[in-house]
mmCIF file of C-alpha atoms in Angstrom:
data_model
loop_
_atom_site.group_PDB
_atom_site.id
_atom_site.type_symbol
_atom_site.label_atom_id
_atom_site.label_comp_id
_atom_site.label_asym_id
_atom_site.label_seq_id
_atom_site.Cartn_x
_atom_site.Cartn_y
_atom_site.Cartn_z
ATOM 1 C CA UNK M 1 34.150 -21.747 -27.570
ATOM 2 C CA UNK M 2 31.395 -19.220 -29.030
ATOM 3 C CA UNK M 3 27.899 -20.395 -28.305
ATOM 4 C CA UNK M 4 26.060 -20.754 -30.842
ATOM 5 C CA UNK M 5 22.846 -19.521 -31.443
ATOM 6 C CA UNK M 6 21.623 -23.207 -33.343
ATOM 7 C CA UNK M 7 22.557 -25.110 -30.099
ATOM 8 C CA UNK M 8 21.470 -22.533 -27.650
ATOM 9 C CA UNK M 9 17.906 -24.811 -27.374
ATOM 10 C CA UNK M 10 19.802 -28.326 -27.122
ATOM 11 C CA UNK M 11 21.535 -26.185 -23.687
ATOM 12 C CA UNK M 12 18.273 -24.923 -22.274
ATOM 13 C CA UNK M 13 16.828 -28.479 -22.670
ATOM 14 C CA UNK M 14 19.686 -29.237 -20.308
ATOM 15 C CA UNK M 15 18.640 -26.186 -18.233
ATOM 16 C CA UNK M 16 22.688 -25.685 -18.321
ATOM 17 C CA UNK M 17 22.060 -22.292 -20.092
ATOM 18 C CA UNK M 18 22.374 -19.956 -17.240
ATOM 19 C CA UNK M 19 25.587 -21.226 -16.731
ATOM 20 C CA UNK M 20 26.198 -21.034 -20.696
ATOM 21 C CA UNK M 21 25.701 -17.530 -20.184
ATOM 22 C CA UNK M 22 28.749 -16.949 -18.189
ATOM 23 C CA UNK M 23 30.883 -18.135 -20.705
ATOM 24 C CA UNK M 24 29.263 -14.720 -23.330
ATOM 25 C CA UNK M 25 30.959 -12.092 -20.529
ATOM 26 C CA UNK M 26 33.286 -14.743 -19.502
ATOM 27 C CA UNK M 27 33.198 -15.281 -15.666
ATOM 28 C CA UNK M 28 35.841 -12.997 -14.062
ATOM 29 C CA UNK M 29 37.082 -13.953 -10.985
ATOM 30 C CA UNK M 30 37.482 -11.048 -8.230
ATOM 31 C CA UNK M 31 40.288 -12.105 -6.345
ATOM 32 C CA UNK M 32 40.173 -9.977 -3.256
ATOM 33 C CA UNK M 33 36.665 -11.551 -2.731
ATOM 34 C CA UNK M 34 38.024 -15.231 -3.119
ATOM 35 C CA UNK M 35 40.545 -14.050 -1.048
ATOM 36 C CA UNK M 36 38.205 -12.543 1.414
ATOM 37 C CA UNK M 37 36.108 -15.966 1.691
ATOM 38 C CA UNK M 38 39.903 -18.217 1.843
ATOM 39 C CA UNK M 39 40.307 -16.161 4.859
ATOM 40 C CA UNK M 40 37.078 -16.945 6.528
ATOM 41 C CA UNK M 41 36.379 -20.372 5.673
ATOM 42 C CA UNK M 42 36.758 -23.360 8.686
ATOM 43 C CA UNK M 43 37.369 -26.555 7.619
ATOM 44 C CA UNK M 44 36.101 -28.278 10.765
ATOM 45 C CA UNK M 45 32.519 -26.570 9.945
ATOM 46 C CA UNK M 46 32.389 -26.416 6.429
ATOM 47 C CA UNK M 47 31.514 -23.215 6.669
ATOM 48 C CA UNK M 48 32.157 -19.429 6.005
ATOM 49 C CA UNK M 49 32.521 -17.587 9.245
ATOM 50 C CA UNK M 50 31.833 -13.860 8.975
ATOM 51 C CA UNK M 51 31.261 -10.925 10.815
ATOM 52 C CA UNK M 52 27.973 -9.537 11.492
ATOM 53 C CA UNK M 53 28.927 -5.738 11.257
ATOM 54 C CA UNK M 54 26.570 -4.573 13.974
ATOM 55 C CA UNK M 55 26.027 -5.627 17.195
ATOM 56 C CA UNK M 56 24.142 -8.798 15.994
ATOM 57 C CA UNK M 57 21.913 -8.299 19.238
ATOM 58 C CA UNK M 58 21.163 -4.536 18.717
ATOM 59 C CA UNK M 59 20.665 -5.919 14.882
ATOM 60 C CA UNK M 60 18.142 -8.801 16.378
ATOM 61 C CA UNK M 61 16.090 -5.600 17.910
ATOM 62 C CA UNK M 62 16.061 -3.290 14.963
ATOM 63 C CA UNK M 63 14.210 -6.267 13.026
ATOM 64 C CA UNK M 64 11.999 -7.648 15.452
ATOM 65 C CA UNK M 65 10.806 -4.863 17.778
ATOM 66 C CA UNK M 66 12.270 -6.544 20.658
ATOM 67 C CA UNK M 67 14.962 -8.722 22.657
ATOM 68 C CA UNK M 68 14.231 -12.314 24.184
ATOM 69 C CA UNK M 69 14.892 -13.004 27.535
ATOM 70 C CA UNK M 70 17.708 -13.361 28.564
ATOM 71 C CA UNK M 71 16.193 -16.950 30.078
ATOM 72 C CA UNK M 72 15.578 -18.019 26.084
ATOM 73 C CA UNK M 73 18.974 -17.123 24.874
ATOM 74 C CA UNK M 74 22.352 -19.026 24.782
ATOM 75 C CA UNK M 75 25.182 -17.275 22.805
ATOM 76 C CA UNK M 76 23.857 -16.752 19.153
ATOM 77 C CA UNK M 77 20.622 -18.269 19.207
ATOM 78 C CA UNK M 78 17.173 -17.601 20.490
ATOM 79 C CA UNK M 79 14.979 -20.653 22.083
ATOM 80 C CA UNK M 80 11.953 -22.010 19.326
ATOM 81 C CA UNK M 81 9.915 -21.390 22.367
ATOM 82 C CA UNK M 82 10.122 -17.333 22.370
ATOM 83 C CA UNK M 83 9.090 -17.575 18.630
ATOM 84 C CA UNK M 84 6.277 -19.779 18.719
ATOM 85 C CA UNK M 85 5.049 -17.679 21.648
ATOM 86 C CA UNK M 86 5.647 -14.561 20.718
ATOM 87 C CA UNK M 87 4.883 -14.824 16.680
ATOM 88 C CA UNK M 88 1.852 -17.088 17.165
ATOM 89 C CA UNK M 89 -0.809 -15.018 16.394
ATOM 90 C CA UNK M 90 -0.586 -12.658 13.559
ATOM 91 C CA UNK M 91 -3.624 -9.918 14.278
ATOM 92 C CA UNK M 92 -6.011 -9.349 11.170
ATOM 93 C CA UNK M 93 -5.879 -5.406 11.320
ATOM 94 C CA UNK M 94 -1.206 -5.354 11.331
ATOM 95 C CA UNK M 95 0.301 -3.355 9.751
ATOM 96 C CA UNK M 96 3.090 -4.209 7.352
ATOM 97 C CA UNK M 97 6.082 -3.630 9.767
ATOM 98 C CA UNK M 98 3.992 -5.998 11.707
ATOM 99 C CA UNK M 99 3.793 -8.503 8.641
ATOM 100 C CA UNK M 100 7.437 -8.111 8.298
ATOM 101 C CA UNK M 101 8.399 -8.523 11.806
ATOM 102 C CA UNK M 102 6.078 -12.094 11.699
ATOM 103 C CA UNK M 103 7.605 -12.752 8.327
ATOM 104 C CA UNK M 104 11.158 -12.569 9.712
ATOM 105 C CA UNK M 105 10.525 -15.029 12.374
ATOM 106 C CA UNK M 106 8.740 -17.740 10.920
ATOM 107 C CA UNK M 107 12.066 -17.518 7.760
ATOM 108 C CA UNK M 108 13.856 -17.824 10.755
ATOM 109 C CA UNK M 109 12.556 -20.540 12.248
ATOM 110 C CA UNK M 110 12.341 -22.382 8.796
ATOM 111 C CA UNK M 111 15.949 -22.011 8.325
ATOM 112 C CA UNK M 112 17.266 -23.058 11.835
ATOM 113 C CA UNK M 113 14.810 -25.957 12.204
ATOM 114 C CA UNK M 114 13.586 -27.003 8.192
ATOM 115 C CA UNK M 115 16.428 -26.879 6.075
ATOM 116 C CA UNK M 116 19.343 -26.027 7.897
ATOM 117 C CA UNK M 117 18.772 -27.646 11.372
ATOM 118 C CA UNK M 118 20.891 -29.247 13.791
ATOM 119 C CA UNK M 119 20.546 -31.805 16.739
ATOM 120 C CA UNK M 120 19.234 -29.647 18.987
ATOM 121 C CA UNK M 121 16.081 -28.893 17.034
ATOM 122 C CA UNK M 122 15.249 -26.299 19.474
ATOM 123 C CA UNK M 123 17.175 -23.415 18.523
ATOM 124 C CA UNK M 124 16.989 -20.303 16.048
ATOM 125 C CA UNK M 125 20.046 -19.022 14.795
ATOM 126 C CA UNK M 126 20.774 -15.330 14.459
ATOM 127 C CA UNK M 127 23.202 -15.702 11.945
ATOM 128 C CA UNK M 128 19.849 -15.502 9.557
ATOM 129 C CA UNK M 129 19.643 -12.189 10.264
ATOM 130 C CA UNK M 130 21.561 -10.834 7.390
ATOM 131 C CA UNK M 131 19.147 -12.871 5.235
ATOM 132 C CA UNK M 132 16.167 -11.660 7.233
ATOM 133 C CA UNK M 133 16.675 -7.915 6.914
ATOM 134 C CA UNK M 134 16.407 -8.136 3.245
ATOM 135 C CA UNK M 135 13.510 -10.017 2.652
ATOM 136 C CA UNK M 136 13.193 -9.255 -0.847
ATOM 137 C CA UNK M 137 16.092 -10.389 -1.625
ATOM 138 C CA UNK M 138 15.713 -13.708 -0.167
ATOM 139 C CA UNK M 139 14.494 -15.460 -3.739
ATOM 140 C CA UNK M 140 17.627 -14.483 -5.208
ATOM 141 C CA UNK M 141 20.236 -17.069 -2.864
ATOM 142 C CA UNK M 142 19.989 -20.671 -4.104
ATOM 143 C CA UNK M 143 18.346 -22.217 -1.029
ATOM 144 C CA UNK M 144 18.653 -25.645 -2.694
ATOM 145 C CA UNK M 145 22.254 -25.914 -2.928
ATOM 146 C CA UNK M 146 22.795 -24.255 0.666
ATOM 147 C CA UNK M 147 20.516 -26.978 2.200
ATOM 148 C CA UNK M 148 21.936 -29.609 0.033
ATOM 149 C CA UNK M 149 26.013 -28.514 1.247
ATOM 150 C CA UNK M 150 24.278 -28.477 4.958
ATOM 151 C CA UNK M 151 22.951 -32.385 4.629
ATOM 152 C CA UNK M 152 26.159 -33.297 3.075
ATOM 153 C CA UNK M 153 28.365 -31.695 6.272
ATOM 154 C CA UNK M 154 25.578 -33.257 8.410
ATOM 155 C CA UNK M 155 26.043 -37.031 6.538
ATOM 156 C CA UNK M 156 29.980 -36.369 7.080
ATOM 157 C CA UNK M 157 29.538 -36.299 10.547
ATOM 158 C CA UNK M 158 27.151 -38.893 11.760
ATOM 159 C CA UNK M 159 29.669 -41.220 9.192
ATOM 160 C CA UNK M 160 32.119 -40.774 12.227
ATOM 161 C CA UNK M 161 32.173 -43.459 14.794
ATOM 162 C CA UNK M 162 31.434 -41.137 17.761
ATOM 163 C CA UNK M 163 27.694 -39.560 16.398
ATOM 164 C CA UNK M 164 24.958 -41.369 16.517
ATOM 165 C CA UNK M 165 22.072 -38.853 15.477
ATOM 166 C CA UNK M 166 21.827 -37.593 11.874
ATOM 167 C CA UNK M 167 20.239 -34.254 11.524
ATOM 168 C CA UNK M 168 19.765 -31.475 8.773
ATOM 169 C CA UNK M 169 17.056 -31.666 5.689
ATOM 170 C CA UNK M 170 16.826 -35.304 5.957
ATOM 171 C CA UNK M 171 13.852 -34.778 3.850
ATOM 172 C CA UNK M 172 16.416 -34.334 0.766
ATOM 173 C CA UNK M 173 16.783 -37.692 1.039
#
């Protein structure tokens, strides 16, 4: 169906007309890339799991100047405590790598612990980093949805007999 230019206000009063829009170049679907995703999606997690493309460690250094210890690490994620130590204290007179570097970690530690957290509460996950290394680029991803998916997987399994803590953005609730 055409869309009209008469009832183009009644569908931004909806705020359904970004998704109107679609519908003027009509959506096309690229297969490959649905394909792609099929391919990488696990059930069990709800989740997409993909490859990094670089060492995700020698990746981890690029962006922040540095490694943890290896005392603060456990497979992909980096103890809270190495960020809060090492990213407390922003100095007046940084530069912007420095900014950057500081920005990084704290969007790091917002995602692991704020929106998309887990039980542990005490990890960062370096699966951010692809987010991370583009940090202008970072308004463009709908956050919302991503958070609201996580606290849906998250209510899924505390439903099941077995779990007794709930975690993720509980404060979507």
């Amino acid at each position: 169906m055409p869309l009209h230019d008469r009832i183009v206000p009644y569908i931004e009063r909806a705020s359904l007309y970004h998704l109107a829009r679609l519908n003027v170049r009509w959506f096309w679907l690229d297969e490959p890339l649905v394909s792609a995703f099929i391919e990488r999606w696990r059930p069990e997690t709800h989740t997409f799991q993909m490859p990094f493309g670089k060492p995700a460690w020698e990746w981890f250094q690029e962006l922040f100047g540095e490694l943890p210890p290896q005392n603060k690490v456990k497979q992909y994620t980096v103890h809270i405590t190495w960020f809060h130590e090492r990213f407390r204290v922003l100095l007046n007179d940084a530069t912007e790598d420095t900014v950057h570097i500081y920005a990084r970690a704290y969007i790091m530690m917002l995602l692991s612990t704020q929106l998309f957290g887990d039980k542990s509460e005490n990890q960062v996950y370096i699966w951010w980093l692809p987010f991370v290394a583009r940090l202008d680029d970072m308004g463009g991803y709908s956050w919302g949805s991503a958070a609201l998916a996580w606290l849906y997987r998250c209510m899924c399994r505390v439903a099941n007999r077995n779990v007794t803590n709930l975690a993720g953005p509980l404060q979507l609730l």
